mmCIF file of C-alpha atoms in Angstrom:
data_model
loop_
_atom_site.group_PDB
_atom_site.id
_atom_site.type_symbol
_atom_site.label_atom_id
_atom_site.label_comp_id
_atom_site.label_asym_id
_atom_site.label_seq_id
_atom_site.Cartn_x
_atom_site.Cartn_y
_atom_site.Cartn_z
ATOM 1 C CA UNK A 930 0.084 -25.459 41.458
ATOM 2 C CA UNK A 931 -0.374 -24.295 37.843
ATOM 3 C CA UNK A 932 -2.958 -24.153 35.448
ATOM 4 C CA UNK A 933 -2.118 -23.954 31.668
ATOM 5 C CA UNK A 934 -3.644 -21.224 29.730
ATOM 6 C CA UNK A 935 -1.816 -20.928 26.323
ATOM 7 C CA UNK A 936 -2.751 -23.746 24.076
ATOM 8 C CA UNK A 937 0.320 -25.458 22.487
ATOM 9 C CA UNK A 938 -0.453 -26.970 19.155
ATOM 10 C CA UNK A 939 2.084 -29.393 17.673
ATOM 11 C CA UNK A 940 2.331 -29.059 13.925
ATOM 12 C CA UNK A 941 3.097 -32.469 12.216
ATOM 13 C CA UNK A 942 3.978 -32.739 8.528
ATOM 14 C CA UNK A 943 2.546 -35.624 6.455
ATOM 15 C CA UNK A 944 5.297 -38.261 6.549
ATOM 16 C CA UNK A 945 6.642 -40.252 3.635
ATOM 17 C CA UNK A 946 5.540 -43.975 3.967
ATOM 18 C CA UNK A 947 8.992 -45.200 3.531
ATOM 19 C CA UNK A 948 10.507 -42.953 6.145
ATOM 20 C CA UNK A 949 10.450 -43.102 9.845
ATOM 21 C CA UNK A 950 7.178 -41.813 11.248
ATOM 22 C CA UNK A 951 5.908 -40.170 14.476
ATOM 23 C CA UNK A 952 4.231 -42.482 17.012
ATOM 24 C CA UNK A 953 2.281 -40.900 19.850
ATOM 25 C CA UNK A 954 0.937 -42.169 23.139
ATOM 26 C CA UNK A 955 -1.254 -40.263 25.689
ATOM 27 C CA UNK A 956 -0.962 -41.524 29.305
ATOM 28 C CA UNK A 957 -1.568 -40.302 32.767
ATOM 29 C CA UNK A 958 1.567 -40.034 34.858
ATOM 30 C CA UNK A 959 2.468 -38.112 37.953
ATOM 31 C CA UNK A 960 -1.251 -37.360 38.340
ATOM 32 C CA UNK A 961 -1.086 -35.426 34.930
ATOM 33 C CA UNK A 962 -1.451 -36.037 31.152
ATOM 34 C CA UNK A 963 1.903 -36.970 29.387
ATOM 35 C CA UNK A 964 1.801 -36.935 25.470
ATOM 36 C CA UNK A 965 4.937 -38.962 24.501
ATOM 37 C CA UNK A 966 6.001 -38.857 20.718
ATOM 38 C CA UNK A 967 8.941 -40.635 19.240
ATOM 39 C CA UNK A 968 10.012 -40.993 15.578
ATOM 40 C CA UNK A 969 10.650 -44.598 14.742
ATOM 41 C CA UNK A 970 10.705 -47.164 12.008
ATOM 42 C CA UNK A 971 7.666 -49.110 12.991
ATOM 43 C CA UNK A 972 4.984 -49.271 15.947
ATOM 44 C CA UNK A 973 6.797 -52.160 17.740
ATOM 45 C CA UNK A 974 9.948 -50.219 17.910
ATOM 46 C CA UNK A 975 8.084 -46.978 18.922
ATOM 47 C CA UNK A 976 6.091 -48.701 21.682
ATOM 48 C CA UNK A 977 9.288 -50.175 23.255
ATOM 49 C CA UNK A 978 10.823 -46.634 23.211
ATOM 50 C CA UNK A 979 7.680 -45.110 24.769
ATOM 51 C CA UNK A 980 7.490 -47.881 27.460
ATOM 52 C CA UNK A 981 11.094 -46.929 28.335
ATOM 53 C CA UNK A 982 10.053 -43.375 28.764
ATOM 54 C CA UNK A 983 7.157 -44.400 30.915
ATOM 55 C CA UNK A 984 9.256 -46.497 33.344
ATOM 56 C CA UNK A 985 11.667 -43.654 33.793
ATOM 57 C CA UNK A 986 8.939 -41.147 34.543
ATOM 58 C CA UNK A 987 7.366 -43.511 37.119
ATOM 59 C CA UNK A 988 10.929 -43.902 38.642
ATOM 60 C CA UNK A 989 11.291 -40.125 39.008
ATOM 61 C CA UNK A 990 7.778 -39.989 40.639
ATOM 62 C CA UNK A 991 8.833 -42.497 43.280
ATOM 63 C CA UNK A 992 11.909 -40.484 44.131
ATOM 64 C CA UNK A 993 10.339 -37.009 44.405
ATOM 65 C CA UNK A 994 6.760 -37.602 45.445
ATOM 66 C CA UNK A 995 5.730 -36.057 48.658
ATOM 67 C CA UNK A 996 2.592 -38.185 48.728
ATOM 68 C CA UNK A 997 4.454 -41.463 48.760
ATOM 69 C CA UNK A 998 5.229 -42.056 52.376
ATOM 70 C CA UNK A 999 8.239 -44.393 51.192
ATOM 71 C CA UNK A 1000 9.867 -41.788 49.054
ATOM 72 C CA UNK A 1001 13.079 -39.971 50.179
ATOM 73 C CA UNK A 1002 11.207 -36.749 49.773
ATOM 74 C CA UNK A 1003 8.733 -37.671 52.540
ATOM 75 C CA UNK A 1004 11.481 -38.893 54.727
ATOM 76 C CA UNK A 1005 13.038 -35.542 54.462
ATOM 77 C CA UNK A 1006 9.789 -33.887 55.474
ATOM 78 C CA UNK A 1007 9.207 -36.366 58.353
ATOM 79 C CA UNK A 1008 12.540 -35.381 59.924
ATOM 80 C CA UNK A 1009 12.173 -31.622 59.504
ATOM 81 C CA UNK A 1010 13.562 -29.907 62.668
ATOM 82 C CA UNK A 1011 14.868 -33.371 63.794
ATOM 83 C CA UNK A 1012 17.859 -34.522 61.722
ATOM 84 C CA UNK A 1013 19.382 -34.590 58.267
ATOM 85 C CA UNK A 1014 18.273 -37.269 55.917
ATOM 86 C CA UNK A 1015 20.767 -38.899 53.461
ATOM 87 C CA UNK A 1016 19.452 -39.156 49.978
ATOM 88 C CA UNK A 1017 20.318 -40.389 46.504
ATOM 89 C CA UNK A 1018 22.804 -38.119 44.654
ATOM 90 C CA UNK A 1019 20.140 -37.500 41.934
ATOM 91 C CA UNK A 1020 17.643 -36.009 44.531
ATOM 92 C CA UNK A 1021 20.401 -34.059 46.359
ATOM 93 C CA UNK A 1022 21.456 -32.405 43.010
ATOM 94 C CA UNK A 1023 17.750 -31.685 42.148
ATOM 95 C CA UNK A 1024 17.265 -29.887 45.396
ATOM 96 C CA UNK A 1025 20.657 -28.164 45.029
ATOM 97 C CA UNK A 1026 19.514 -26.802 41.616
ATOM 98 C CA UNK A 1027 16.209 -25.808 42.970
ATOM 99 C CA UNK A 1028 17.945 -23.642 45.787
ATOM 100 C CA UNK A 1029 19.996 -22.104 43.055
ATOM 101 C CA UNK A 1030 16.873 -20.915 41.242
ATOM 102 C CA UNK A 1031 15.509 -19.652 44.544
ATOM 103 C CA UNK A 1032 18.670 -17.447 44.963
ATOM 104 C CA UNK A 1033 18.344 -16.284 41.296
ATOM 105 C CA UNK A 1034 14.717 -15.297 41.726
ATOM 106 C CA UNK A 1035 14.979 -13.749 45.327
ATOM 107 C CA UNK A 1036 12.792 -16.579 46.740
ATOM 108 C CA UNK A 1037 9.987 -16.212 44.073
ATOM 109 C CA UNK A 1038 10.671 -19.880 43.481
ATOM 110 C CA UNK A 1039 10.823 -22.008 46.555
ATOM 111 C CA UNK A 1040 10.337 -25.741 46.932
ATOM 112 C CA UNK A 1041 9.524 -25.278 50.649
ATOM 113 C CA UNK A 1042 6.245 -23.737 49.433
ATOM 114 C CA UNK A 1043 4.779 -27.091 50.410
ATOM 115 C CA UNK A 1044 5.032 -25.843 54.064
ATOM 116 C CA UNK A 1045 2.450 -23.079 53.294
ATOM 117 C CA UNK A 1046 -0.922 -23.135 55.115
ATOM 118 C CA UNK A 1047 -3.792 -23.465 52.613
ATOM 119 C CA UNK A 1048 -5.744 -20.440 53.541
ATOM 120 C CA UNK A 1049 -6.628 -19.408 50.007
ATOM 121 C CA UNK A 1050 -9.470 -21.184 48.293
ATOM 122 C CA UNK A 1051 -10.074 -20.993 44.520
ATOM 123 C CA UNK A 1052 -13.179 -23.221 44.324
ATOM 124 C CA UNK A 1053 -15.696 -20.363 44.613
ATOM 125 C CA UNK A 1054 -16.017 -20.942 48.494
ATOM 126 C CA UNK A 1055 -14.136 -17.833 49.560
ATOM 127 C CA UNK A 1056 -16.314 -14.922 50.310
ATOM 128 C CA UNK A 1057 -13.643 -12.661 51.860
ATOM 129 C CA UNK A 1058 -9.815 -12.218 51.881
ATOM 130 C CA UNK A 1059 -7.874 -13.965 54.720
ATOM 131 C CA UNK A 1060 -6.685 -11.425 57.353
ATOM 132 C CA UNK A 1061 -3.240 -9.930 57.139
ATOM 133 C CA UNK A 1062 -2.280 -11.952 60.281
ATOM 134 C CA UNK A 1063 -3.360 -15.304 58.854
ATOM 135 C CA UNK A 1064 -1.508 -14.535 55.620
ATOM 136 C CA UNK A 1065 1.655 -13.792 57.449
ATOM 137 C CA UNK A 1066 1.178 -16.836 59.487
ATOM 138 C CA UNK A 1067 0.646 -19.038 56.573
ATOM 139 C CA UNK A 1068 4.250 -18.601 55.298
ATOM 140 C CA UNK A 1069 6.043 -18.915 58.740
ATOM 141 C CA UNK A 1070 7.630 -22.149 57.901
ATOM 142 C CA UNK A 1071 8.398 -21.371 54.188
ATOM 143 C CA UNK A 1072 11.964 -20.367 53.343
ATOM 144 C CA UNK A 1073 14.586 -21.957 51.063
ATOM 145 C CA UNK A 1074 17.320 -20.595 53.350
ATOM 146 C CA UNK A 1075 16.239 -23.044 55.985
ATOM 147 C CA UNK A 1076 17.013 -26.029 53.716
ATOM 148 C CA UNK A 1077 20.630 -27.188 54.552
ATOM 149 C CA UNK A 1078 22.503 -29.353 52.143
ATOM 150 C CA UNK A 1079 25.588 -31.333 53.012
ATOM 151 C CA UNK A 1080 27.484 -32.401 49.901
ATOM 152 C CA UNK A 1081 29.871 -34.619 51.966
ATOM 153 C CA UNK A 1082 27.191 -37.170 52.712
ATOM 154 C CA UNK A 1083 24.455 -36.013 50.375
ATOM 155 C CA UNK A 1084 22.153 -35.162 53.332
ATOM 156 C CA UNK A 1085 19.215 -32.700 53.356
ATOM 157 C CA UNK A 1086 17.965 -31.019 56.594
ATOM 158 C CA UNK A 1087 14.879 -28.775 56.975
ATOM 159 C CA UNK A 1088 15.775 -26.634 60.004
ATOM 160 C CA UNK A 1089 12.092 -26.009 61.251
ATOM 161 C CA UNK A 1090 9.636 -28.572 62.404
ATOM 162 C CA UNK A 1091 6.711 -28.664 60.064
ATOM 163 C CA UNK A 1092 8.715 -27.669 57.005
ATOM 164 C CA UNK A 1093 7.973 -29.470 53.876
ATOM 165 C CA UNK A 1094 9.450 -29.514 50.458
ATOM 166 C CA UNK A 1095 7.643 -30.349 47.320
ATOM 167 C CA UNK A 1096 8.479 -30.491 43.498
ATOM 168 C CA UNK A 1097 5.045 -29.500 42.056
ATOM 169 C CA UNK A 1098 6.685 -26.593 40.251
ATOM 170 C CA UNK A 1099 9.561 -28.638 38.560
ATOM 171 C CA UNK A 1100 8.766 -32.263 38.925
ATOM 172 C CA UNK A 1101 7.044 -32.870 35.644
ATOM 173 C CA UNK A 1102 9.731 -30.816 33.793
ATOM 174 C CA UNK A 1103 12.547 -32.738 35.369
ATOM 175 C CA UNK A 1104 10.825 -36.153 34.497
ATOM 176 C CA UNK A 1105 10.505 -35.029 30.782
ATOM 177 C CA UNK A 1106 14.133 -34.061 30.788
ATOM 178 C CA UNK A 1107 15.114 -37.444 32.098
ATOM 179 C CA UNK A 1108 12.926 -39.426 29.847
ATOM 180 C CA UNK A 1109 14.364 -37.309 26.824
ATOM 181 C CA UNK A 1110 17.901 -38.046 27.782
ATOM 182 C CA UNK A 1111 17.230 -41.770 28.157
ATOM 183 C CA UNK A 1112 15.427 -41.933 24.870
ATOM 184 C CA UNK A 1113 18.355 -40.123 23.179
ATOM 185 C CA UNK A 1114 20.708 -42.717 24.665
ATOM 186 C CA UNK A 1115 18.629 -45.586 23.287
ATOM 187 C CA UNK A 1116 18.968 -44.014 19.782
ATOM 188 C CA UNK A 1117 15.792 -42.254 19.374
ATOM 189 C CA UNK A 1118 16.565 -39.629 16.786
ATOM 190 C CA UNK A 1119 13.614 -37.351 17.394
ATOM 191 C CA UNK A 1120 10.633 -36.737 19.669
ATOM 192 C CA UNK A 1121 8.625 -34.756 21.900
ATOM 193 C CA UNK A 1122 7.535 -35.284 25.546
ATOM 194 C CA UNK A 1123 4.720 -32.927 26.578
ATOM 195 C CA UNK A 1124 4.125 -33.219 30.480
ATOM 196 C CA UNK A 1125 0.775 -31.226 30.632
ATOM 197 C CA UNK A 1126 2.432 -28.142 29.126
ATOM 198 C CA UNK A 1127 6.047 -28.858 29.992
ATOM 199 C CA UNK A 1128 7.108 -29.675 26.540
ATOM 200 C CA UNK A 1129 10.514 -31.013 25.555
ATOM 201 C CA UNK A 1130 11.843 -31.635 21.997
ATOM 202 C CA UNK A 1131 14.804 -33.132 20.259
ATOM 203 C CA UNK A 1132 15.699 -33.761 16.682
ATOM 204 C CA UNK A 1133 13.429 -32.605 13.754
ATOM 205 C CA UNK A 1134 10.357 -33.621 11.964
ATOM 206 C CA UNK A 1135 10.970 -36.427 9.451
ATOM 207 C CA UNK A 1136 10.991 -33.840 6.521
ATOM 208 C CA UNK A 1137 13.979 -32.112 8.271
ATOM 209 C CA UNK A 1138 12.128 -29.013 9.539
ATOM 210 C CA UNK A 1139 12.119 -28.036 13.204
ATOM 211 C CA UNK A 1140 9.205 -28.945 15.370
ATOM 212 C CA UNK A 1141 6.979 -25.875 15.800
ATOM 213 C CA UNK A 1142 4.418 -24.657 18.375
ATOM 214 C CA UNK A 1143 1.484 -22.280 17.772
ATOM 215 C CA UNK A 1144 0.845 -20.031 20.674
ATOM 216 C CA UNK A 1145 -2.682 -18.762 21.308
ATOM 217 C CA UNK A 1146 -3.927 -15.885 23.373
ATOM 218 C CA UNK A 1147 -5.783 -17.302 26.311
ATOM 219 C CA UNK A 1148 -8.426 -14.657 26.040
ATOM 220 C CA UNK A 1149 -9.291 -15.819 22.621
ATOM 221 C CA UNK A 1150 -8.266 -19.512 22.075
ATOM 222 C CA UNK A 1151 -9.446 -19.532 18.484
ATOM 223 C CA UNK A 1152 -6.719 -17.188 17.405
ATOM 224 C CA UNK A 1153 -3.054 -18.076 17.358
ATOM 225 C CA UNK A 1154 -0.898 -15.056 17.145
ATOM 226 C CA UNK A 1155 2.445 -16.686 16.567
ATOM 227 C CA UNK A 1156 4.449 -19.654 15.346
ATOM 228 C CA UNK A 1157 7.679 -20.626 16.960
ATOM 229 C CA UNK A 1158 10.295 -23.288 16.184
ATOM 230 C CA UNK A 1159 11.589 -25.518 18.919
ATOM 231 C CA UNK A 1160 15.071 -27.059 18.423
ATOM 232 C CA UNK A 1161 16.394 -29.530 21.018
ATOM 233 C CA UNK A 1162 14.862 -27.413 23.911
ATOM 234 C CA UNK A 1163 11.990 -27.050 26.157
ATOM 235 C CA UNK A 1164 9.003 -24.725 26.313
ATOM 236 C CA UNK A 1165 6.794 -24.585 29.283
ATOM 237 C CA UNK A 1166 3.325 -22.629 29.280
ATOM 238 C CA UNK A 1167 1.601 -21.915 32.400
ATOM 239 C CA UNK A 1168 -1.436 -19.824 33.103
ATOM 240 C CA UNK A 1169 -3.754 -19.000 36.049
ATOM 241 C CA UNK A 1170 -6.825 -17.323 34.636
ATOM 242 C CA UNK A 1171 -9.065 -20.319 35.378
ATOM 243 C CA UNK A 1172 -8.305 -20.309 39.162
ATOM 244 C CA UNK A 1173 -8.816 -16.970 40.616
ATOM 245 C CA UNK A 1174 -10.855 -14.894 43.136
ATOM 246 C CA UNK A 1175 -11.910 -11.264 43.152
ATOM 247 C CA UNK A 1176 -11.799 -8.876 46.093
ATOM 248 C CA UNK A 1177 -12.327 -5.197 45.946
ATOM 249 C CA UNK A 1178 -12.019 -5.164 42.284
ATOM 250 C CA UNK A 1179 -8.744 -6.877 42.213
ATOM 251 C CA UNK A 1180 -8.028 -10.338 40.653
ATOM 252 C CA UNK A 1181 -6.012 -12.792 42.669
ATOM 253 C CA UNK A 1182 -4.634 -16.040 41.110
ATOM 254 C CA UNK A 1183 -3.867 -19.540 42.674
ATOM 255 C CA UNK A 1184 -0.100 -19.005 42.171
ATOM 256 C CA UNK A 1185 1.078 -17.697 45.616
ATOM 257 C CA UNK A 1186 4.123 -15.695 46.465
ATOM 258 C CA UNK A 1187 5.956 -18.045 48.968
ATOM 259 C CA UNK A 1188 7.594 -15.032 50.450
ATOM 260 C CA UNK A 1189 4.463 -13.058 51.386
ATOM 261 C CA UNK A 1190 1.528 -15.488 51.227
ATOM 262 C CA UNK A 1191 -0.297 -13.230 48.862
ATOM 263 C CA UNK A 1192 -1.448 -14.516 45.368
ATOM 264 C CA UNK A 1193 0.148 -13.197 42.224
ATOM 265 C CA UNK A 1194 -1.840 -10.770 40.102
ATOM 266 C CA UNK A 1195 -1.476 -8.902 36.791
ATOM 267 C CA UNK A 1196 -0.388 -11.780 34.566
ATOM 268 C CA UNK A 1197 -2.593 -14.606 33.125
ATOM 269 C CA UNK A 1198 0.076 -16.618 31.271
ATOM 270 C CA UNK A 1199 3.724 -17.185 30.840
ATOM 271 C CA UNK A 1200 5.620 -19.062 28.357
ATOM 272 C CA UNK A 1201 9.238 -19.831 28.939
ATOM 273 C CA UNK A 1202 11.831 -21.308 26.418
ATOM 274 C CA UNK A 1203 14.834 -22.946 27.762
ATOM 275 C CA UNK A 1204 17.303 -25.786 27.209
ATOM 276 C CA UNK A 1205 15.771 -27.921 30.006
ATOM 277 C CA UNK A 1206 12.071 -28.183 30.948
ATOM 278 C CA UNK A 1207 13.003 -28.357 34.670
ATOM 279 C CA UNK A 1208 14.382 -24.744 34.466
ATOM 280 C CA UNK A 1209 11.729 -23.471 32.207
ATOM 281 C CA UNK A 1210 9.080 -24.946 34.594
ATOM 282 C CA UNK A 1211 10.792 -23.066 37.554
ATOM 283 C CA UNK A 1212 11.084 -19.808 35.852
ATOM 284 C CA UNK A 1213 7.545 -19.711 34.611
ATOM 285 C CA UNK A 1214 6.355 -19.909 38.078
ATOM 286 C CA UNK A 1215 8.827 -17.367 39.137
ATOM 287 C CA UNK A 1216 7.841 -14.818 36.471
ATOM 288 C CA UNK A 1217 4.222 -14.955 37.657
ATOM 289 C CA UNK A 1218 5.331 -14.071 41.229
ATOM 290 C CA UNK A 1219 8.032 -11.469 40.242
ATOM 291 C CA UNK A 1220 5.703 -9.621 37.865
ATOM 292 C CA UNK A 1221 6.265 -8.820 34.198
ATOM 293 C CA UNK A 1222 8.808 -5.969 34.714
ATOM 294 C CA UNK A 1223 11.033 -7.761 37.189
ATOM 295 C CA UNK A 1224 10.316 -11.151 35.516
ATOM 296 C CA UNK A 1225 11.587 -9.903 32.039
ATOM 297 C CA UNK A 1226 14.448 -7.991 33.416
ATOM 298 C CA UNK A 1227 15.663 -11.305 35.179
ATOM 299 C CA UNK A 1228 14.984 -13.430 32.071
ATOM 300 C CA UNK A 1229 16.873 -10.923 29.931
ATOM 301 C CA UNK A 1230 19.965 -11.637 32.046
ATOM 302 C CA UNK A 1231 19.935 -15.328 31.361
ATOM 303 C CA UNK A 1232 21.706 -16.872 28.435
ATOM 304 C CA UNK A 1233 19.523 -19.177 26.062
ATOM 305 C CA UNK A 1234 16.228 -18.282 28.062
ATOM 306 C CA UNK A 1235 13.292 -16.495 26.516
ATOM 307 C CA UNK A 1236 9.898 -15.603 27.715
ATOM 308 C CA UNK A 1237 6.506 -14.482 26.573
ATOM 309 C CA UNK A 1238 4.094 -12.888 28.974
ATOM 310 C CA UNK A 1239 0.285 -12.175 28.500
ATOM 311 C CA UNK A 1240 -1.224 -9.766 31.187
ATOM 312 C CA UNK A 1241 -4.758 -9.606 32.386
ATOM 313 C CA UNK A 1242 -5.648 -7.185 29.800
ATOM 314 C CA UNK A 1243 -4.404 -9.386 26.946
ATOM 315 C CA UNK A 1244 -1.327 -7.398 26.365
ATOM 316 C CA UNK A 1245 1.774 -9.248 25.056
ATOM 317 C CA UNK A 1246 5.252 -8.831 26.526
ATOM 318 C CA UNK A 1247 8.517 -10.513 25.272
ATOM 319 C CA UNK A 1248 11.989 -10.943 26.254
ATOM 320 C CA UNK A 1249 14.700 -9.194 24.166
ATOM 321 C CA UNK A 1250 15.929 -11.954 21.910
ATOM 322 C CA UNK A 1251 12.847 -13.929 21.117
ATOM 323 C CA UNK A 1252 11.877 -14.335 17.365
ATOM 324 C CA UNK A 1253 8.135 -14.550 16.561
ATOM 325 C CA UNK A 1254 6.604 -15.432 13.187
ATOM 326 C CA UNK A 1255 3.292 -13.904 13.548
ATOM 327 C CA UNK A 1256 0.373 -15.601 11.797
#
């Protein structure tokens, strides 16, 4: 659902040979690249920690995958318009939080986007815009208000036949959050989980300094304009400049407004800082859909959330309380 346009560069310091060191493994999980870094005394211990994180991420995938016919998510979708489906408390609470974000963003974020007809093509094959009728019809079955939750028995019901839910906009962030929490429980003092741009950190570098990220303008990837510290939090960077179409001189991106069926426009990248990657993930998508004015206004009303937006002209916009050390 998203393409990542801002390059995140982790800045590591040379470690003392006698101290704990950072161990990193790159692996494909949930159909995406995961970079898992843990600070540990030796390679054997680090590999055991990383294996623990991998098992946890694979568990989350089995729970939320809409591609796995045996998953509870698929069971919910199969019974759309038919009957409620009882699910694990973990999945129920994830869906409940997703609906809260939908309300917060006036539907700009909506896990029922999976019900949308795929009428837009961003592979170069589109020669003209879909008709207004086709666009309106494409979102007929989309609508978070038609997702009914029953906390008494942890059941989920999709009111309309053909409705579907999907976690493409928050799944990797949620998996990163869960893996981080588990590693902390296991005693890992510091680390980073980068799930294809959904980055979650805790602890510090071995020299005591905060982990840092350099943010690069997607219009000129050779130039980083800012350096930001990340302390026990998450940063999600998403962009859409690589998947787009042009009609009548206007650029349309692959991130589509689930309320209207029209692609977002005007923004090429969004970076959101939040305590949890799940929340940062959802808000990054929402800001694309809401636009920079409404998006920044909404972010500025949320505690402990910050945002950086780059529009299609390369202009930079920031939320009120973000602090940037320009390079």
